[in-house]
Short mmCIF file of C-alpha atoms and ligand atoms in Angstrom, two decimals:
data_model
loop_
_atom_site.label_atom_id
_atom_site.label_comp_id
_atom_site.label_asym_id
_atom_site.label_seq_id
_atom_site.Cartn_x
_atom_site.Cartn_y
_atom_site.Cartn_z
CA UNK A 1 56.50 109.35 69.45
CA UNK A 2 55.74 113.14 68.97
CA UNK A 3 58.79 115.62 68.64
CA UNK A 4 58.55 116.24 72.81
CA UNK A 5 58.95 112.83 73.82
CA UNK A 6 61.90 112.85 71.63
CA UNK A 7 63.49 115.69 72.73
CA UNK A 8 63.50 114.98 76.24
CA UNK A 9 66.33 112.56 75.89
CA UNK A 10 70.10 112.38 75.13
CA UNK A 11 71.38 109.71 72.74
CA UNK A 12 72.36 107.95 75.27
CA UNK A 13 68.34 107.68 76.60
CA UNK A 14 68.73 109.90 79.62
CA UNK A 15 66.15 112.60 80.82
CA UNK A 16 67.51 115.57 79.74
CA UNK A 17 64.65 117.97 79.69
CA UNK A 18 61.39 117.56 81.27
CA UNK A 19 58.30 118.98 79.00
CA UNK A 20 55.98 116.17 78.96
CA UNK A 21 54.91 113.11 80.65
CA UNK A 22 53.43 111.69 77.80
CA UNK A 23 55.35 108.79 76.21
CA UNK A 24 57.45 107.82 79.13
CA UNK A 25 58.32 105.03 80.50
CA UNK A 26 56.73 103.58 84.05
CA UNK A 27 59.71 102.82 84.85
CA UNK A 28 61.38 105.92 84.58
CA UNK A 29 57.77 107.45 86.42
CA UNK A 30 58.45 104.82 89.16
CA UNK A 31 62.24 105.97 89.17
CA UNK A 32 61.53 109.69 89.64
CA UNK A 33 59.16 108.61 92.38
CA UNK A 34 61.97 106.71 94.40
CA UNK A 35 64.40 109.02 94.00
CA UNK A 36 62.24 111.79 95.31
CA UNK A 37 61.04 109.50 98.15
CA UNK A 38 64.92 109.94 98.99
CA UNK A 39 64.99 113.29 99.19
CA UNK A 40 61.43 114.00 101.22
CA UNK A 41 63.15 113.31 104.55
CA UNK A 42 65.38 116.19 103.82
CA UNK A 43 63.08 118.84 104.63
CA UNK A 44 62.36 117.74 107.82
CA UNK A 45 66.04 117.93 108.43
CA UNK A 46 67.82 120.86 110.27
CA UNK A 47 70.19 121.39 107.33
CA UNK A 48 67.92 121.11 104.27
CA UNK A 49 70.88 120.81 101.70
CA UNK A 50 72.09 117.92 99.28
CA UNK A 51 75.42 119.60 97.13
CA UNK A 52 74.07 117.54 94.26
CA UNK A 53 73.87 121.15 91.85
CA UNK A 54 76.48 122.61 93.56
CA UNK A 55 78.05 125.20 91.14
CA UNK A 56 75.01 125.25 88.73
CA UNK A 57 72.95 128.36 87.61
CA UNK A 58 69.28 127.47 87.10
CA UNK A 59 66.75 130.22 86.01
CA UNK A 60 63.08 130.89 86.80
CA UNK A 61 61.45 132.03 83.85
CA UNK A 62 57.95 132.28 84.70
CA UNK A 63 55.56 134.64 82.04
CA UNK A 64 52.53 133.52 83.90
CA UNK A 65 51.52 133.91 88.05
CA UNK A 66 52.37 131.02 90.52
CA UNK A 67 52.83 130.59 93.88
CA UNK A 68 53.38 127.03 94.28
CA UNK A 69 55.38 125.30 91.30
CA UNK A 70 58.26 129.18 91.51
CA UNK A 71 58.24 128.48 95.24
CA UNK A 72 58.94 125.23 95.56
CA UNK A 73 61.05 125.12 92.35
CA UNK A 74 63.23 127.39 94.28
CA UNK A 75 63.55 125.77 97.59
CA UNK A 76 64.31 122.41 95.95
CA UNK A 77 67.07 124.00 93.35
CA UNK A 78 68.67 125.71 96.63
CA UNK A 79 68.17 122.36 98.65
CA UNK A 80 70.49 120.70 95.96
CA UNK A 81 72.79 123.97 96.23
CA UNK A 82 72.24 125.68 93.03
CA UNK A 83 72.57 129.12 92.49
CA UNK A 84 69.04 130.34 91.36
CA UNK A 85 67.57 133.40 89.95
CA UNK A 86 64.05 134.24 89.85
CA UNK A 87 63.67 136.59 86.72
CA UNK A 88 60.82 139.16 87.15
CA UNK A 89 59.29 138.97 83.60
CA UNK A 90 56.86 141.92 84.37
CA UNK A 91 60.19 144.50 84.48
CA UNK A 92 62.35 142.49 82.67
CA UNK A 93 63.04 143.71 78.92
CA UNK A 94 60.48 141.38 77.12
CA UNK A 95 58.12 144.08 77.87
CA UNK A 96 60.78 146.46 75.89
CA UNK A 97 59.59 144.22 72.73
CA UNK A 98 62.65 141.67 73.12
CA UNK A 99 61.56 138.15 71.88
CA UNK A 100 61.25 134.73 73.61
CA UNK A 101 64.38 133.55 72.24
CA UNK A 102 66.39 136.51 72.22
CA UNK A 103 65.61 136.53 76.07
CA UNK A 104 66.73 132.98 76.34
CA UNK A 105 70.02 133.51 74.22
CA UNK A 106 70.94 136.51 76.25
CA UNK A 107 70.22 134.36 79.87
CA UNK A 108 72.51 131.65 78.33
CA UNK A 109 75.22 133.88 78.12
CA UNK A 110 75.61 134.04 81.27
CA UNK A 111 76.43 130.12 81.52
CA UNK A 112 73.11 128.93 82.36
CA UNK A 113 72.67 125.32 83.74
CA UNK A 114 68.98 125.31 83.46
CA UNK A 115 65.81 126.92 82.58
CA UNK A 116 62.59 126.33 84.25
CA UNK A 117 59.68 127.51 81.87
CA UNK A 118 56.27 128.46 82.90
CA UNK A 119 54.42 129.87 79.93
CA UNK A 120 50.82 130.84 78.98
CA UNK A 121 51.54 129.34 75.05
CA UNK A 122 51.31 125.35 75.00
CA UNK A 123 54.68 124.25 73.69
CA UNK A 124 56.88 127.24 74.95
CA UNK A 125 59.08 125.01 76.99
CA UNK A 126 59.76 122.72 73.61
CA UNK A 127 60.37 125.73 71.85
CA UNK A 128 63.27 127.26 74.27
CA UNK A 129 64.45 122.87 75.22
CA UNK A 130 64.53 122.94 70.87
CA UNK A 131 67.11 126.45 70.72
CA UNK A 132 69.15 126.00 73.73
CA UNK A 133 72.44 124.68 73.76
CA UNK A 134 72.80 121.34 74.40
CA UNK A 135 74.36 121.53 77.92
CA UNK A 136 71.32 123.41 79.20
CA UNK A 137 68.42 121.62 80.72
CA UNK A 138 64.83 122.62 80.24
CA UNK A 139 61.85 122.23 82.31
CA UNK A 140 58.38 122.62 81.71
CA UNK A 141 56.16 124.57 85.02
CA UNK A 142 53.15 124.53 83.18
CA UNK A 143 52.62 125.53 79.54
CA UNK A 144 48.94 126.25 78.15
CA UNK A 145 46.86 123.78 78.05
CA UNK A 146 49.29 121.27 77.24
CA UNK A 147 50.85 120.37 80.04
CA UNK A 148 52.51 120.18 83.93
CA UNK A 149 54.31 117.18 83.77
CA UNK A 150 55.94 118.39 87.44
CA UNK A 151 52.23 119.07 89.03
CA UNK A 152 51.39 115.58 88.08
CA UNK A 153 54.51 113.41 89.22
CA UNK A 154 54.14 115.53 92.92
CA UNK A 155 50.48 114.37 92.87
CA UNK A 156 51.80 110.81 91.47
CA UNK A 157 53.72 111.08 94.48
CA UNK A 158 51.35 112.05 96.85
CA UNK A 159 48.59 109.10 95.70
CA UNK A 160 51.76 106.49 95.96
CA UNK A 161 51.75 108.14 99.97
CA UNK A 162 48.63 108.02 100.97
CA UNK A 163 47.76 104.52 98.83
CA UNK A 164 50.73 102.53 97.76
CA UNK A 165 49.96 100.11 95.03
CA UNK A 166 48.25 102.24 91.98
CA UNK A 167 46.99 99.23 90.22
CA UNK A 168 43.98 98.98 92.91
CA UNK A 169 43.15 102.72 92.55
CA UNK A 170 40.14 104.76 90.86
CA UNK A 171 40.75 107.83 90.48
CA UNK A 172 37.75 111.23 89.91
CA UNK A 173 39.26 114.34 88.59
CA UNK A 174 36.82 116.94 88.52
CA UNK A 175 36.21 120.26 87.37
CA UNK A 176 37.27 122.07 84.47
CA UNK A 177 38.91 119.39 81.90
CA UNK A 178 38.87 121.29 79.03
CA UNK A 179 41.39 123.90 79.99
CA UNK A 180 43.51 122.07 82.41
CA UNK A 181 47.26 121.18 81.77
CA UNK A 182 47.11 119.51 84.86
CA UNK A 183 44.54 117.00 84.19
CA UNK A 184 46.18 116.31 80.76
CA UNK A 185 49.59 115.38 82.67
CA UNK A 186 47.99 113.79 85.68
CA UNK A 187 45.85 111.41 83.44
CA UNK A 188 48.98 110.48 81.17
CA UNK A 189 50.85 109.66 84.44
CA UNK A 190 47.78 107.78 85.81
CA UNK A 191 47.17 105.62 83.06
CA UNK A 192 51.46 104.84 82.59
CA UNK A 193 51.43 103.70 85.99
CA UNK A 194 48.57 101.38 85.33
CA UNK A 195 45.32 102.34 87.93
CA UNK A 196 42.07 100.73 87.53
CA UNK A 197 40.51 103.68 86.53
CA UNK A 198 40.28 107.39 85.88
CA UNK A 199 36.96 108.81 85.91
CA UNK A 200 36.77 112.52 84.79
CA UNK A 201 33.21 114.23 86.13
CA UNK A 202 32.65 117.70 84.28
CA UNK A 203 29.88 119.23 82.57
CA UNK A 204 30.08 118.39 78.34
CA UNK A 205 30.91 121.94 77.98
CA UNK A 206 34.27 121.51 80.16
CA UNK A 207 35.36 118.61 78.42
CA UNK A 208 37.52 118.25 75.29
CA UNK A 209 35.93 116.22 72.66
CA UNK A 210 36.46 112.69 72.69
CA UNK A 211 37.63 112.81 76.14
CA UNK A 212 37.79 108.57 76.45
CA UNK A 213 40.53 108.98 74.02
CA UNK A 214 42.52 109.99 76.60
CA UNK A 215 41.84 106.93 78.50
CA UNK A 216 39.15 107.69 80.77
CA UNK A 217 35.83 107.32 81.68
CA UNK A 218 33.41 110.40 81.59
CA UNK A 219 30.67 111.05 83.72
CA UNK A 220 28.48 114.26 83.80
CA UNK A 221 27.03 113.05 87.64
CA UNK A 222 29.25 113.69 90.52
CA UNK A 223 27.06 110.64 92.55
CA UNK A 224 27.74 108.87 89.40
CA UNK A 225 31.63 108.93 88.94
CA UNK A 226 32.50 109.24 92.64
CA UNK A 227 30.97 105.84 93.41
CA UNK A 228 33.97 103.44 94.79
CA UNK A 229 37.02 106.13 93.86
CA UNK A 230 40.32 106.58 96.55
CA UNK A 231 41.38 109.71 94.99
CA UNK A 232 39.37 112.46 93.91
CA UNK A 233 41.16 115.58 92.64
CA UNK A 234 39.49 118.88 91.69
CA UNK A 235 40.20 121.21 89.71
CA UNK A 236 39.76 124.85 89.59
CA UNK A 237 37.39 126.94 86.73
CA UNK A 238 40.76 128.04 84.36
CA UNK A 239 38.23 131.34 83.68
CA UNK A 240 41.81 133.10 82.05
CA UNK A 241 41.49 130.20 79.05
CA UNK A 242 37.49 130.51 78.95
CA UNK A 243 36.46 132.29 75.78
CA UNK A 244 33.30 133.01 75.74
CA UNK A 245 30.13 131.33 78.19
CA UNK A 246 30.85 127.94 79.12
CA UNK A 247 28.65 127.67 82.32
CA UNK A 248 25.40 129.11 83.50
CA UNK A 249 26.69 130.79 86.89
CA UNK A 250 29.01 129.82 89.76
CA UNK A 251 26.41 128.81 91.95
CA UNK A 252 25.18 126.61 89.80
CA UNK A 253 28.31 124.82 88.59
CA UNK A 254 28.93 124.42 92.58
CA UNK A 255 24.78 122.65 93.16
CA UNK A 256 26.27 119.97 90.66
CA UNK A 257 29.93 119.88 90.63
CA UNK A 258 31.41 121.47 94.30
CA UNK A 259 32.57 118.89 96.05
CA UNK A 260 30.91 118.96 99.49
CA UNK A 261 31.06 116.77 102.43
CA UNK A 262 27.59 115.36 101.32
CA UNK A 263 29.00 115.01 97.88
CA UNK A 264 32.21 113.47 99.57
CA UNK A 265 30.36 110.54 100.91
CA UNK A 266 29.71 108.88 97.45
CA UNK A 267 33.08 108.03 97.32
CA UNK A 268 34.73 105.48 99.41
CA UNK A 269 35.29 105.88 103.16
CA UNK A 270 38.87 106.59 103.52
CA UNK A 271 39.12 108.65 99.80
CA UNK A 272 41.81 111.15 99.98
CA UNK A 273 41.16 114.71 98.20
CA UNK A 274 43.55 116.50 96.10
CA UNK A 275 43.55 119.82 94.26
CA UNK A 276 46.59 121.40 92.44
CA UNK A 277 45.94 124.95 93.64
CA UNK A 278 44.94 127.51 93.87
CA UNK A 279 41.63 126.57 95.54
CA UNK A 280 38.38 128.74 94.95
CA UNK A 281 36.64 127.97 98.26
CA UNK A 282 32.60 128.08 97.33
CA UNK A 283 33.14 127.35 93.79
CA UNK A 284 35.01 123.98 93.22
CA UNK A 285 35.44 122.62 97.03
CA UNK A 286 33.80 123.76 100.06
CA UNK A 287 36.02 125.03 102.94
CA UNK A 288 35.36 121.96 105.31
CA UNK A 289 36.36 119.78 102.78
CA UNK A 290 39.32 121.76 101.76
CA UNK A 291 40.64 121.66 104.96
CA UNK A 292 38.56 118.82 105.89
CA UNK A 293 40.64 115.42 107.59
CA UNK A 294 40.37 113.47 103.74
CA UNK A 295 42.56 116.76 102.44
CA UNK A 296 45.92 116.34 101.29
CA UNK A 297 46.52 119.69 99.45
CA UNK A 298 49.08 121.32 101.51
CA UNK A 299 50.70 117.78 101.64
CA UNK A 300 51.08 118.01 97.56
CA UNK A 301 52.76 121.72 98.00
CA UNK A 302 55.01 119.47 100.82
CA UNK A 303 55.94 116.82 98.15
CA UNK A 304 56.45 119.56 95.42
CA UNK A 305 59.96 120.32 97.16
CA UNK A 306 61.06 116.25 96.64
CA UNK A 307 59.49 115.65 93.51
CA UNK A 308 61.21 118.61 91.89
CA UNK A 309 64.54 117.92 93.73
CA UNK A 310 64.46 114.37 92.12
CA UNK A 311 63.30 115.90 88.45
CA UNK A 312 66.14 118.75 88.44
CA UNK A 313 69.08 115.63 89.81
CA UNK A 314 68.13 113.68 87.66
CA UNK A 315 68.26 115.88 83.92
CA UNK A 316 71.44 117.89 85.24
CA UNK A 317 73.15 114.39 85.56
CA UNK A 318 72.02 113.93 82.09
CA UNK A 319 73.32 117.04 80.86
CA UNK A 320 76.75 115.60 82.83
CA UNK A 321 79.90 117.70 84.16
CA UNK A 322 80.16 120.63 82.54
CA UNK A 323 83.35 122.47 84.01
N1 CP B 401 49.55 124.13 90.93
C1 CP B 401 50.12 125.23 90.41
O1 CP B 401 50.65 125.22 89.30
O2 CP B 401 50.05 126.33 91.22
P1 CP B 401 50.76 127.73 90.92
O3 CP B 401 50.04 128.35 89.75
O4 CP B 401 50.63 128.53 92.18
O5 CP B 401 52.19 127.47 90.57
#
């Protein structure tokens, strides 16, 4: 068990921070599934609101840009009646010099429930879960390379939609490997809730080294590792972790590894196609496929809303009653 699987839990064995997906449970995957299945009905309702968080503070601590994972953070935290504040990092006093923790010490007096961490250094989120006290919950938006564990269970939960039973399912994730905290997360969750088969499809130079390790097949042929996959998800070029040239030119990573309609057709017929966002149209995915009818992107921004509701319930119930 590394240190973050450990960390995540009380004594008692409850989620009480949310950093990583690897090293947990299926069960507890299936269990975050179902209980955000309960809450996906609620946005279609006229009054969107659960009092589940009622009375709890929860901060948005994002260092890094995001449209999707702050938004819908913040709709599900006020759907479950929390009080939330989005903190502005680019005039906030970290750029007077103050440190990470420092920052975090200072938010928590101010009787903080629970920080949501996005972060451009992998392990950020462990760092603040490690220093804070022990009634605050942490979660991780995204953190380096390392991992998204919130971007995968809202795609978990958008494959168990569209395809039910996971053990029948392969799976293509495309694109840029390498760099993605995404894929890392996604493939963890894959692989815990037991499909047939993940095939990553990348050129070598966008793959980490002994990428079967992770429990995948690799394939450098989109004809190749499309063949007979439900779900393919792509993935954008993460140029703000390239260092140094890693592809010959845009247009040429799109000839072999855009997914286009014709490129579409290698997989089965009624494949779904995912992408975490955001999408470069003409470099990863083609427009008609983007918003093509096998598209379920703006469905996994939907599903964010749930999937975070059920992941913020559940470790504030962990952390218990606090009054
Ligand atoms: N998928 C994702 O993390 O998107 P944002 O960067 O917009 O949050």
């Amino acid at each position: 068990m590394t240190s973050d699987q450990g960390i995540q839990f009380t004594p008692e064995g409850k989620l009480k921070h949310f950093l990583t997906i690897e090293g947990l449970s299926k069960s507890l995957l299936t269990e975050i599934l179902e209980v955000a299945e309960s809450f996906a009905s609620v946005s279609e309702q006229q009054v969107k609101k659960f009092p589940l968080l009622r009375g709890k503070t929860i901060i948005n601590l994002f260092f890094e840009n995001s449209t999707r994972t702050r938004t819908t953070f913040d709709l599900a935290a006020t759907r479950l009646s929390a009080d939330v504040l989005n903190m502005d990092i680019s005039t906030s006093a970290t750029s007077k010099g103050e440190t990470l923790l420092d920052t975090i010490h200072n938010l928590e007096a101010m009787h903080i429930d629970m920080f949501v961490v996005r972060h451009a250094v992998s392990g950020a989120a462990h760092f603040i879960a490690q220093h804070v006290a022990p009634n605050i919950s942490v979660i991780n938006a995204g953190d380096g390379q390392h991992a998204h564990p919130t971007q995968a269970m809202l795609d978990m939960f958008t494959i168990r939609r569209f395809k039910k039973d996971f053990s029948q399912l392969k799976v293509a994730i495309v694109g840029d490997i390498l760099h993605s905290r995404v894929a890392r997360s996604q493939i963890q969750a894959l692989n815990i809730l037991g499909v047939l088969a993940v095939h990553v499809i990348a050129p070598k130079t966008l793959l980490p080294a002994q990428a079967e390790s992770l429990g995948v097949k690799v394939f450098y042929d989109m004809k190749q590792g499309l063949e007979g996959v439900d779900v393919i998800i792509m993935l954008r070029l993460q140029k703000e972790r390239m260092t140094g040239a890693l592809l010959p030119t845009e247009s040429e990573y799109y000839k072999c590894y855009g997914l286009t309609e014709e490129k579409l057709e290698f997989a089965k017929q009624d494949a779904i196609v995912m992408h975490p966002g955001p999408i470069n149209r003409g470099v990863e995915i083609a427009s008609e496929v983007a918003d093509g009818m096998k598209s379920v992107i703006l469905k996994q921004v939907s599903y964010g809303i749930a999937v975070r509701m059920a992941i913020m319930s559940m470790t504030m119930q962990a952390t218990g009653n606090r009054e």
